[in-house]
Coordinates of C-alpha atoms in Angstrom, one line a residue:
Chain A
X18 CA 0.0 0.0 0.0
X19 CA 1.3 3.4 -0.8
X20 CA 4.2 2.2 -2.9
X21 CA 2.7 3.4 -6.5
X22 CA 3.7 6.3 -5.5
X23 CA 7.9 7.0 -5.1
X24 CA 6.9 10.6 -3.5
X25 CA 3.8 11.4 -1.8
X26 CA 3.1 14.7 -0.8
X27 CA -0.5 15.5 1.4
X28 CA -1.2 18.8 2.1
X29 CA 1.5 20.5 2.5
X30 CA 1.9 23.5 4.5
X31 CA 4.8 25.9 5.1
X32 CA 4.2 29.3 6.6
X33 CA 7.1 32.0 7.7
X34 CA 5.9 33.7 10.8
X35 CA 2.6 34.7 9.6
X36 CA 3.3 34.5 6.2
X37 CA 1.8 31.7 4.1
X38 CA 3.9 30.2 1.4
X39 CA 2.8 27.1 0.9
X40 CA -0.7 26.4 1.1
X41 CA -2.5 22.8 1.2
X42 CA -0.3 21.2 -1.3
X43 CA -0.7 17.3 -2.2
X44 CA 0.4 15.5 -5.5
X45 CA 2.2 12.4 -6.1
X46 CA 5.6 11.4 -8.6
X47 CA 5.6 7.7 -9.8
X48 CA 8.8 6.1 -10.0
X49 CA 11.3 7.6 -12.9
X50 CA 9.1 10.1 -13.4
X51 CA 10.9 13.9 -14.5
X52 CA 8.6 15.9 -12.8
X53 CA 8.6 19.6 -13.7
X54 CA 7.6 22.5 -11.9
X55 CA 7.2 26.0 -13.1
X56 CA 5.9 29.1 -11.5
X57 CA 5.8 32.8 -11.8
X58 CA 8.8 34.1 -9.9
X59 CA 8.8 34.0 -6.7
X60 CA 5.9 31.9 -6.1
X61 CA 8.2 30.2 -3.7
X62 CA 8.9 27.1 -6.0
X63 CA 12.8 27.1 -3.5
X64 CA 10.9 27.1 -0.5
X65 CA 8.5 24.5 -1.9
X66 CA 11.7 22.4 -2.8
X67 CA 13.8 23.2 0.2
X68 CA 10.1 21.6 2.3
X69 CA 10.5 18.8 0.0
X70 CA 13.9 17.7 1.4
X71 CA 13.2 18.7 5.1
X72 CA 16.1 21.8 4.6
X73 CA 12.9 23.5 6.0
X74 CA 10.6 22.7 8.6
X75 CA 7.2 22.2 7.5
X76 CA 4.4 23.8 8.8
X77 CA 2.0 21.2 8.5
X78 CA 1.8 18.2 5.8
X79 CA 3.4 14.9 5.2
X80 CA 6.0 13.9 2.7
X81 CA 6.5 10.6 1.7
X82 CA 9.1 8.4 -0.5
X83 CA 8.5 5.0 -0.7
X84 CA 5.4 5.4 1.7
X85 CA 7.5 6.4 4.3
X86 CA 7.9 9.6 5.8
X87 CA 11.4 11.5 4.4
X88 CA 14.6 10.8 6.8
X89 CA 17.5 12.5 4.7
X90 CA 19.8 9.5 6.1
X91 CA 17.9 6.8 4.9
X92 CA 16.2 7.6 1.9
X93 CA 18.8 8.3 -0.6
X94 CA 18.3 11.7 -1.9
X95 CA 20.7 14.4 -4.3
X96 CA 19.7 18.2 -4.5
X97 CA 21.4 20.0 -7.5
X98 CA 21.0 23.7 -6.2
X99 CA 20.7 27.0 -7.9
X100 CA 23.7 29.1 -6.5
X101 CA 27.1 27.2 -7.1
X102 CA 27.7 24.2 -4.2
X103 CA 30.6 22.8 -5.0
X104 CA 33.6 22.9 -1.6
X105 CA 36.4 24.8 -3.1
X106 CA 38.7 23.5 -0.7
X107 CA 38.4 20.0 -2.6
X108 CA 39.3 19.1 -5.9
X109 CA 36.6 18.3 -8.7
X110 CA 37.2 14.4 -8.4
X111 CA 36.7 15.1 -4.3
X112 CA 33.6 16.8 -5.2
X113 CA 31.8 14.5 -6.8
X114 CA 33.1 11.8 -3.9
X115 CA 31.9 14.3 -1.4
X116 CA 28.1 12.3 -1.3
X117 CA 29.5 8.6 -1.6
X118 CA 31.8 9.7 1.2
X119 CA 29.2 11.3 3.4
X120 CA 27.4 7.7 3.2
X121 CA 30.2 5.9 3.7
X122 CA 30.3 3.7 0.5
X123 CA 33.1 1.5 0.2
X124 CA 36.4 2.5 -1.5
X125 CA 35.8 0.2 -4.7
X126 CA 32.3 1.9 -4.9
X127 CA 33.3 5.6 -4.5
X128 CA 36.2 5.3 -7.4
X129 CA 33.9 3.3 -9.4
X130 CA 31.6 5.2 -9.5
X131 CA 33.1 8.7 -9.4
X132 CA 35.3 7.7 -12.6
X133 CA 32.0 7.0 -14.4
X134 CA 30.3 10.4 -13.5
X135 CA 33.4 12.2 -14.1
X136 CA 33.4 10.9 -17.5
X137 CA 29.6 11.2 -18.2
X138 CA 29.8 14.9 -17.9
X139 CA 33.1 15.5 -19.5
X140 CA 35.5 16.4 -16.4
X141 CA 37.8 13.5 -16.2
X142 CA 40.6 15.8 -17.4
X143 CA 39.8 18.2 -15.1
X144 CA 39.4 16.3 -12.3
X145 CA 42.4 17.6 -10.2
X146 CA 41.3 21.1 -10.7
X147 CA 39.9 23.4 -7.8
X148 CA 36.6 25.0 -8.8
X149 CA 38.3 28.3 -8.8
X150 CA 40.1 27.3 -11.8
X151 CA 36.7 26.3 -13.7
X152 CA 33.9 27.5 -15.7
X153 CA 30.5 28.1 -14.6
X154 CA 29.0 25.2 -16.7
X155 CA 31.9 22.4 -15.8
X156 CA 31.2 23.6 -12.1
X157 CA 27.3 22.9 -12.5
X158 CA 28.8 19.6 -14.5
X159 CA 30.2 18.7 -11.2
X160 CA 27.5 19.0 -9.0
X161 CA 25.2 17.5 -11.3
X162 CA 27.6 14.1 -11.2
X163 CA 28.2 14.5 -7.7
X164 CA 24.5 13.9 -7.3
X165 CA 24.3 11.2 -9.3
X166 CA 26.9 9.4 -7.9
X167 CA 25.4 8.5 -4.7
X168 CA 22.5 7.0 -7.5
X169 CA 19.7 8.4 -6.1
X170 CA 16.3 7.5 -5.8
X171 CA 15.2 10.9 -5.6
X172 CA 16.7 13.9 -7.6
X173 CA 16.0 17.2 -6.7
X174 CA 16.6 20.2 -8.9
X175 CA 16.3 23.9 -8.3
X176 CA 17.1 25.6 -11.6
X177 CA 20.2 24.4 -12.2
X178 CA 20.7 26.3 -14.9
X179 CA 19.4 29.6 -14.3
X180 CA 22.9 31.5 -14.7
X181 CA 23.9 29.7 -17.6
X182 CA 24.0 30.8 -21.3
X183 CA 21.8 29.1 -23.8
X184 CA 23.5 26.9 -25.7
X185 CA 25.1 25.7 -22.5
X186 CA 21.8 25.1 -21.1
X187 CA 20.6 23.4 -24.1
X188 CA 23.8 20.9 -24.2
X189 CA 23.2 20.0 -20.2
X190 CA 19.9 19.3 -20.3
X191 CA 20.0 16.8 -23.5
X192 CA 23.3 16.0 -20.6
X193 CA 20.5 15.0 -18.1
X194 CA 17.8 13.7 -20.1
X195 CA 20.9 10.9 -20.7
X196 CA 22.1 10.3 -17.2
X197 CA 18.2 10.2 -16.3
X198 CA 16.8 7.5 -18.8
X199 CA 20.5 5.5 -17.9
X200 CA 20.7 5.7 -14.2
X201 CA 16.5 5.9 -13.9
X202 CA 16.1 7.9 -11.2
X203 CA 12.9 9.9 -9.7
X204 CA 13.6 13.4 -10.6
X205 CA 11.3 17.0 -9.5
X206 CA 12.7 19.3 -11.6
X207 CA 11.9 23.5 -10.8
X208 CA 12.4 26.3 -13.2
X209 CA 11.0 29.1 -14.2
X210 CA 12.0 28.7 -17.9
X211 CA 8.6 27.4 -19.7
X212 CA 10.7 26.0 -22.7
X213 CA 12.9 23.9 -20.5
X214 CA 10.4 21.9 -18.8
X215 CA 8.3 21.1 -22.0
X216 CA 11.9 20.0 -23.0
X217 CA 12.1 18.0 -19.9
X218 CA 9.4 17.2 -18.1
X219 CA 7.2 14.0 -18.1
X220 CA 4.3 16.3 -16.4
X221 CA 4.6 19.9 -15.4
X222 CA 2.6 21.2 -12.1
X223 CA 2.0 25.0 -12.8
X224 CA 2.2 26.9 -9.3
X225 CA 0.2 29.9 -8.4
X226 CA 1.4 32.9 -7.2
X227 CA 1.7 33.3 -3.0
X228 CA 0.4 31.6 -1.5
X229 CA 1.4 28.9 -3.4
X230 CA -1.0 26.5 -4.4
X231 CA -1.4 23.7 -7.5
X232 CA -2.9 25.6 -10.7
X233 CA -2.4 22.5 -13.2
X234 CA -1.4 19.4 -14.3
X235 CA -0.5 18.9 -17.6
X236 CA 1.0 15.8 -18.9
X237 CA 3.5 15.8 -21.3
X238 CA 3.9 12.8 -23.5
X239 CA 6.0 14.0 -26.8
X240 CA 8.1 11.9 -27.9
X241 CA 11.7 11.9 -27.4
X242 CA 14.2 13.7 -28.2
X243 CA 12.2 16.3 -28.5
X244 CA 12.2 19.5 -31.2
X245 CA 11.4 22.8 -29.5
X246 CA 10.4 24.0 -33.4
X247 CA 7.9 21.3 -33.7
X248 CA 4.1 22.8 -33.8
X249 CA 3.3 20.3 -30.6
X250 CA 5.9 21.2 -28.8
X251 CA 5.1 25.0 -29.3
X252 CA 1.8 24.3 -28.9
X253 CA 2.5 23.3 -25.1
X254 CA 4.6 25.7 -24.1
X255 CA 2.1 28.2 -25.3
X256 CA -0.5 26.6 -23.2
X257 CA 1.8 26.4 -19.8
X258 CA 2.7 30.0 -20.6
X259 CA -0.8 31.3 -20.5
X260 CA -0.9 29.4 -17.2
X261 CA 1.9 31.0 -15.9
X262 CA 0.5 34.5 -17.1
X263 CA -1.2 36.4 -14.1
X264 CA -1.3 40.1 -15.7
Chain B
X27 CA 56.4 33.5 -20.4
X28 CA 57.1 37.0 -21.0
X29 CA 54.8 37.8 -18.2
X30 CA 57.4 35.4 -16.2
X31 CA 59.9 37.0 -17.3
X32 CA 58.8 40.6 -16.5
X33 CA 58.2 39.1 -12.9
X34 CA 61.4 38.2 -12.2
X35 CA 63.1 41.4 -13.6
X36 CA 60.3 43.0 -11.0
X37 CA 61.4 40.5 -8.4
X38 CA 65.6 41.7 -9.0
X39 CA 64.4 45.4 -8.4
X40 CA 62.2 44.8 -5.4
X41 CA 65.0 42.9 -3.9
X42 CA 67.8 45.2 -4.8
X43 CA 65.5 48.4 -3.9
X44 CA 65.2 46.6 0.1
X45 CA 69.0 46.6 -0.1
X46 CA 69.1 50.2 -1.1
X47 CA 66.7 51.0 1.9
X48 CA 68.2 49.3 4.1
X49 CA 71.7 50.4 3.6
X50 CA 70.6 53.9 3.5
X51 CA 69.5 53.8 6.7
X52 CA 72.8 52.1 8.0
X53 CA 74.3 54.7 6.3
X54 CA 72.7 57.4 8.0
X55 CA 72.2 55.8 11.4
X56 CA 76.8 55.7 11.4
X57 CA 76.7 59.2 9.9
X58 CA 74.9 61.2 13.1
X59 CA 77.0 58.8 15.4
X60 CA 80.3 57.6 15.1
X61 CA 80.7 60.0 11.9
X62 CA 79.7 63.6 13.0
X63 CA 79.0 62.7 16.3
X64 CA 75.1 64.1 16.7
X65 CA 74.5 61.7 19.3
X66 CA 76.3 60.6 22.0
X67 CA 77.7 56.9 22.3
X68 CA 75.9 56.7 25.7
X69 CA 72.6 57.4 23.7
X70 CA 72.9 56.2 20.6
X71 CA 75.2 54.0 19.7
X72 CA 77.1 53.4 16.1
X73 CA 75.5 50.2 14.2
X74 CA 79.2 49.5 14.0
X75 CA 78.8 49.4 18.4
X76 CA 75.9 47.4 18.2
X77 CA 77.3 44.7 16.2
X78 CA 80.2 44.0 17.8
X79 CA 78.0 43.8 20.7
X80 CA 75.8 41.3 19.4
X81 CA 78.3 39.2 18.3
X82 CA 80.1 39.4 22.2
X83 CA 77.1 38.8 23.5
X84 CA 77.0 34.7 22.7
X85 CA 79.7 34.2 24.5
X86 CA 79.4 37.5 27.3
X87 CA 77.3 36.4 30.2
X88 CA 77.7 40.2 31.4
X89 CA 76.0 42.5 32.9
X90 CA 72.8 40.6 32.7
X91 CA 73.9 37.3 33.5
X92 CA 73.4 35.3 30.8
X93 CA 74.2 35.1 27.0
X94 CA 71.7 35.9 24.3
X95 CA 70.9 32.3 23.2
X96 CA 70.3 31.9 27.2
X97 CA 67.8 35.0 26.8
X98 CA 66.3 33.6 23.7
X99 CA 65.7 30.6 24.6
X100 CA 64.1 31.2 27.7
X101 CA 61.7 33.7 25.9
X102 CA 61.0 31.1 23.6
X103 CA 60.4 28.8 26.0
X104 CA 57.6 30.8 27.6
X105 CA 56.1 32.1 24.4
X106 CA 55.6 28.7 23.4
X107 CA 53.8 26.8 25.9
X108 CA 51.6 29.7 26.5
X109 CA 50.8 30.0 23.1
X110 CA 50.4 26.1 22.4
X111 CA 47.8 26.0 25.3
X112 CA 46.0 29.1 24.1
X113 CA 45.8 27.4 20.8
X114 CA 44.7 24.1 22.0
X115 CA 41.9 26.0 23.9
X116 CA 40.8 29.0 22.0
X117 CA 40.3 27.1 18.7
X118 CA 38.1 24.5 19.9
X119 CA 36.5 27.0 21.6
X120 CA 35.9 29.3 19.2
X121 CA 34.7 26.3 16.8
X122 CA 32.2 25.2 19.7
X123 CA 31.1 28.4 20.1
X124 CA 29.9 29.1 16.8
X125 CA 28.5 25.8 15.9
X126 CA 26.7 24.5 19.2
X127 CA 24.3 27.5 20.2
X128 CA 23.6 27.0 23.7
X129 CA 27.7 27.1 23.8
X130 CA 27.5 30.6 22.1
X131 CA 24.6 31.7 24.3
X132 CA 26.6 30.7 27.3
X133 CA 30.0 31.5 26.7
X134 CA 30.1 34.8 24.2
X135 CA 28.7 37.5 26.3
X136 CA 31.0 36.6 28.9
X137 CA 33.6 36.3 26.2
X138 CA 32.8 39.9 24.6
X139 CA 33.2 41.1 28.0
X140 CA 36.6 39.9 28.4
X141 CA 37.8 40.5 24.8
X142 CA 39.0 44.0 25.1
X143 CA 40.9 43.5 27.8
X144 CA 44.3 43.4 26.6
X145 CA 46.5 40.0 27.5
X146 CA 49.2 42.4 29.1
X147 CA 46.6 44.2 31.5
X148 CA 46.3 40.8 33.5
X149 CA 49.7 40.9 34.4
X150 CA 49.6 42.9 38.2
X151 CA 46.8 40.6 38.8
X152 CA 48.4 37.6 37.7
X153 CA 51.8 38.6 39.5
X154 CA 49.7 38.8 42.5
X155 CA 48.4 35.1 42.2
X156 CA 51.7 33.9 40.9
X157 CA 54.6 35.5 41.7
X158 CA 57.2 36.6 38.7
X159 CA 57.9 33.3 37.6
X160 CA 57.3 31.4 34.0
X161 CA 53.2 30.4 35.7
X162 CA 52.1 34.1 35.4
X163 CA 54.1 35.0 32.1
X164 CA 52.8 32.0 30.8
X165 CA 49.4 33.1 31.7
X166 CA 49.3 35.9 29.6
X167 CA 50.5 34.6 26.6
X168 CA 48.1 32.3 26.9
X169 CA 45.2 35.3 27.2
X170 CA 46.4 36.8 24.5
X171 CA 46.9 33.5 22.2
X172 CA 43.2 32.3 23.5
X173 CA 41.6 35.2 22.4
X174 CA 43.2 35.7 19.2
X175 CA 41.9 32.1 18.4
X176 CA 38.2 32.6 19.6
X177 CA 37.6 35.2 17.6
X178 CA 39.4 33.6 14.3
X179 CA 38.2 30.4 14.8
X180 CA 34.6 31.5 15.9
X181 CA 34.3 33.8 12.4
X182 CA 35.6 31.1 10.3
X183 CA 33.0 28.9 11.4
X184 CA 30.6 31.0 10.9
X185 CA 31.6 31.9 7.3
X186 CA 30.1 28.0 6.9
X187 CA 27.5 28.8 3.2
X188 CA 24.0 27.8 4.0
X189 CA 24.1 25.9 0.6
X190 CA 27.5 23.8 1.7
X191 CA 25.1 22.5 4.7
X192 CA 22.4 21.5 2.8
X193 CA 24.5 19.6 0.2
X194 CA 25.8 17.4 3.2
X195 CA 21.8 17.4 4.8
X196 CA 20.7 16.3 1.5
X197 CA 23.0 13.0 1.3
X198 CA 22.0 12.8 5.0
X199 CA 25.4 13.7 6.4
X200 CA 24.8 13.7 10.5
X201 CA 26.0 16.9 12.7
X202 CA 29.7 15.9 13.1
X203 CA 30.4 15.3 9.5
X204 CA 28.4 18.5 8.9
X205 CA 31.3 20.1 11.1
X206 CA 34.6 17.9 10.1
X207 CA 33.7 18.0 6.6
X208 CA 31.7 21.2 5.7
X209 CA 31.9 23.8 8.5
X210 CA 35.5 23.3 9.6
X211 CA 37.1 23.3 6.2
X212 CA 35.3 26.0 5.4
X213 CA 37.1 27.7 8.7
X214 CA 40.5 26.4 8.3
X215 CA 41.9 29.9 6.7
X216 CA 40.5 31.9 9.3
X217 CA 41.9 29.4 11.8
X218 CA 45.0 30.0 10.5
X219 CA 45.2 33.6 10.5
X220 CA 44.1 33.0 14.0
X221 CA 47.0 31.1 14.6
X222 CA 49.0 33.8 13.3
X223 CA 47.7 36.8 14.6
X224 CA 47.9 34.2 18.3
X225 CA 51.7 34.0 17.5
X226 CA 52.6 37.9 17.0
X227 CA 50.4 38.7 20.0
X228 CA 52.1 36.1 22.3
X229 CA 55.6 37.0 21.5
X230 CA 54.5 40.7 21.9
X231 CA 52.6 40.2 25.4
X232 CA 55.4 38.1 26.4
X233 CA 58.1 40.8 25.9
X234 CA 56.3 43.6 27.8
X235 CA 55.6 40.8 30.6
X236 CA 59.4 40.3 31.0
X237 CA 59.8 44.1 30.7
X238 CA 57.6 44.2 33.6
X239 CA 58.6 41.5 35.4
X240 CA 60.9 38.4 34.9
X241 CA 64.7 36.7 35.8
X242 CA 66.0 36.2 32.5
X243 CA 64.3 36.7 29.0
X244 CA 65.0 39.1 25.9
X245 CA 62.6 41.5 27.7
X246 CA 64.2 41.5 31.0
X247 CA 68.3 41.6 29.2
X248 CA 66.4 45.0 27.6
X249 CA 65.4 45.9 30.9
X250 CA 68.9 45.7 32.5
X251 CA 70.7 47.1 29.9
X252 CA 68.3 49.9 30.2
X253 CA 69.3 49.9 34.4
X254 CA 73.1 50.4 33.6
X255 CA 73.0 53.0 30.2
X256 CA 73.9 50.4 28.2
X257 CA 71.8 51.3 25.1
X258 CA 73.8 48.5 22.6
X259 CA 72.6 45.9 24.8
X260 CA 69.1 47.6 24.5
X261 CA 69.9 47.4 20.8
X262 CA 70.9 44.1 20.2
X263 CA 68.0 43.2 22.5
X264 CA 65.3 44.7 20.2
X265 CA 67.1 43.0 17.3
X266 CA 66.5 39.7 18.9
X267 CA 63.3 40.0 19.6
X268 CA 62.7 41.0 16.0
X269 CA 64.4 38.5 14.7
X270 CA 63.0 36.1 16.2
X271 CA 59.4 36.5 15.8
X272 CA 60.1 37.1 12.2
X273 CA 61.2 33.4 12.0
X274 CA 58.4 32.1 14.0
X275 CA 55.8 34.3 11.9
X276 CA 57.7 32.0 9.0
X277 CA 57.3 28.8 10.8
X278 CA 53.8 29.5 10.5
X279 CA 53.5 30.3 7.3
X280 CA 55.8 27.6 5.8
X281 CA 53.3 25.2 8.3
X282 CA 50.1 26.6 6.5
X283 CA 51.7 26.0 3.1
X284 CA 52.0 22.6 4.0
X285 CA 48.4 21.9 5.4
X286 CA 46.5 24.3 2.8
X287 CA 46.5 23.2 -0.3
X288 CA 45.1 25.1 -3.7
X289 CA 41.8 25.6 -3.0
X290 CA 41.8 27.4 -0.1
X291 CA 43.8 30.2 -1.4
X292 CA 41.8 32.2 -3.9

């Protein structure tokens, strides 16, 4: 019972002080599911993300992976953030062995493992550089195979690539549609970059503006890989972006 | 390459230019004493004086009693194990402090009240508890080390990004690997600026402590020689001293190059 579902979330509730971010929100993700979620800016899709891994308290609600409630050091779960997270007191090899080594996987595992990351985003020849010596996409690179190192069940993703240029964005998201299908993981995926989650996403939740509640579902079943010239493709962001629209 | 090359020829003029400097003043300093005689040898004596004084005094035990490396190496003696237990206190302390809050409730008012009283100011006190002996030197070294520390350590800490947490939270990292692996990394340059700023204040505090009060030391020689107009001793005294904690400020250096690798230094 329950286990359909890889996250369940009922009513979730977060308020700051008085202030009501997040108000009564429930949906569920099936397993290997790219979820998307876009929003008006600030609409508090970090805050809803940062309640999803319990970096915030919640107000009132439950969360759910696996039908149980979330415990950080059980369930195994990566956050790609938005502001740059890489330790640059380690080197970019350390950094993506920073979550194996946090969970104590066995030496085998963590050079295994980290090899095979390193090279699925392109940084093996880098990987004795410090982070000061690197670019902003190899640095996003890094995080992105640091999290998918530890293989997790659960992916989070705050937009990860909000400060980069296009054509980097484009090249690491076709990046992470790969590693996704390979490693099949459970990803929720937030932006506020329409184009990107039709790109992306399996579904897309549109959020409201505070406080934040569910506007739509909309399930998105093009095929992959996907054209963002193609008529249905347009066609869907056009309908999120009236969604998003609140003027 | 060029750019290499441009650095070095910079390098050859910096360290010829410090030569210059410091020649000139030689120059000077022998050309209003010995030279034209501006000052009085009983004043100020010749740099030519204060060598030759120097160099007798490793092997003269006169008037002070001891010979320099004696002197030295009794300062150093103090400095040290006051500044080795300030550091073994004030930068676990200082980490505590700004990583367990009930430890930063409790301790840093008190602490802030304490803070800008400087190490030296505890001496009276301390000579009443102690006598003159190596205990209440010792003691304020160690003040002055401790709080050097604190505050280092305590900042460094607190520099810890929010977003460095959460990446350790996320892959369910408990509270002590939050600290050995996030927070105190993240502190280890302040720490060691700590550890510096700990060094130059111990040596200092320790000098006006023997100036004050003491039986053998850099800071008591200085004191003697001051007794009997003997302002070469005084000299060579103050040259020591400088010396000296120019080589330990080294040490520490050379010691942080060792731990800190790349990334730390931006």
């Amino acid at each position: 019972m329950g286990n359909e579902y890889k996250v369940q979330v009922n009513h979730l509730t977060k308020k700051f002080g008085n202030l009501l971010v997040l108000d009564d929100i429930s949906f569920h993700v099936k397993e290997n599911e790219f979820l998307c979620i876009v929003g008006p800016t600030g609409c508090g899709k970090t805050t809803f993300l940062n309640s999803l891994s319990k970096l915030y308290d919640i107000t009132a609600g439950e969360i759910l992976i696996n039908g149980m409630p979330v415990d950080l050091k059980k369930h195994n779960v990566a956050y790609i953030f938005q502001e740059y997270s890489n330790m640059p007191w380690l080197t970019i090899r350390q950094n993506v062995e920073f979550g194996l080594r946090i969970k104590h996987r066995p030496e085998a595992e963590i050079r295994e493992q980290t090899d095979y990351f390193l090279d699925m985003v392109g940084l093996t020849k880098f990987q004795d550089y410090y982070p000061d010596q690197l670019s902003a996409s190899m640095l996003q690179r890094a995080a992105i195979a640091r999290a998918f190192a530890v293989k997790p069940e659960l992916l989070l993703m705050d937009e990860p690539y909000g400060q980069l240029d296009i054509e980097l964005r484009f090249r690491l998201e076709d990046e992470l549609i790969r590693l996704w299908r390979e490693v099949g993981t459970t990803v929720i995926f937030i932006t506020h970059n329409i184009e990107e989650a039709v790109y992306l996403s399996n579904r897309i939740l549109v959020l409201t503006n505070k406080p934040t509640k569910i506007k739509e579902e909309i399930h998105n079943d093009l095929p992959r890989p996907r054209n963002i010239a193609d008529p249905a493709f347009v066609e869907l962001r056009r309908k999120v972006t009236d969604l998003i629209k609140w003027w | 390459m060029n750019q290499n090359k441009n650095g070095t020829k910079d390098n050859k003029k910096y360290i010829l230019m410090s030569i210059c400097s410091v020649l000139v003043f030689l120059f000077i300093w022998e050309l209003v004493t010995d030279v034209l005689g501006i000052f009085k040898s009983t004043m100020l004596p010749s740099p030519v004086k204060v060598f030759g004084t120097f160099i007798d005094k490793f092997t003269n035990t006169k008037p002070d009693g001891a010979t320099i490396q004696v002197h030295t190496l009794a300062s150093l003696k103090v400095a040290l194990s006051g500044y080795l237990i300030g550091v073994g206190i004030g930068v676990p302390l200082g980490i505590a402090m700004a990583w367990f809050r009930k430890v930063d409730c409790f301790v840093t008012p008190l602490f802030d009240l304490l803070r800008p009283v400087p190490g030296i100011a505890w001496l009276p006190v301390l000579i009443v508890f102690f006598g003159i002996g190596l205990l209440s030197k010792a003691m304020v070294i160690f003040l002055s080390a401790f709080i050097a520390c604190v505050i280092n350590s305590y900042s460094g800490i607190k520099n810890t990004r929010m977003v460095h947490l959460w990446v350790g939270q996320t892959f369910g990292a408990t509270r002590s690997q939050l600290l050995f692996k996030v927070a105190i990394p993240t502190a280890l340059p302040m720490i060691f600026t700590g550890l510096k700023v700990a060094l130059g204040a111990s040596w200092n505090a320790l000098i006006a402590a023997e100036l004050l009060a003491s039986t053998k030391g850099l800071g008591f020689m200085i004191n003697q020689a001051r007794g009997i107009y003997r302002p070469d001793i005084i000299l060579v005294g103050m040259i020591a001293v400088g010396i000296t904690g120019a080589i330990l400020g080294y040490l520490i250096e050379l010691l942080q190059k060792l731990v800190m690798k790349r990334g730390w230094r931006q």
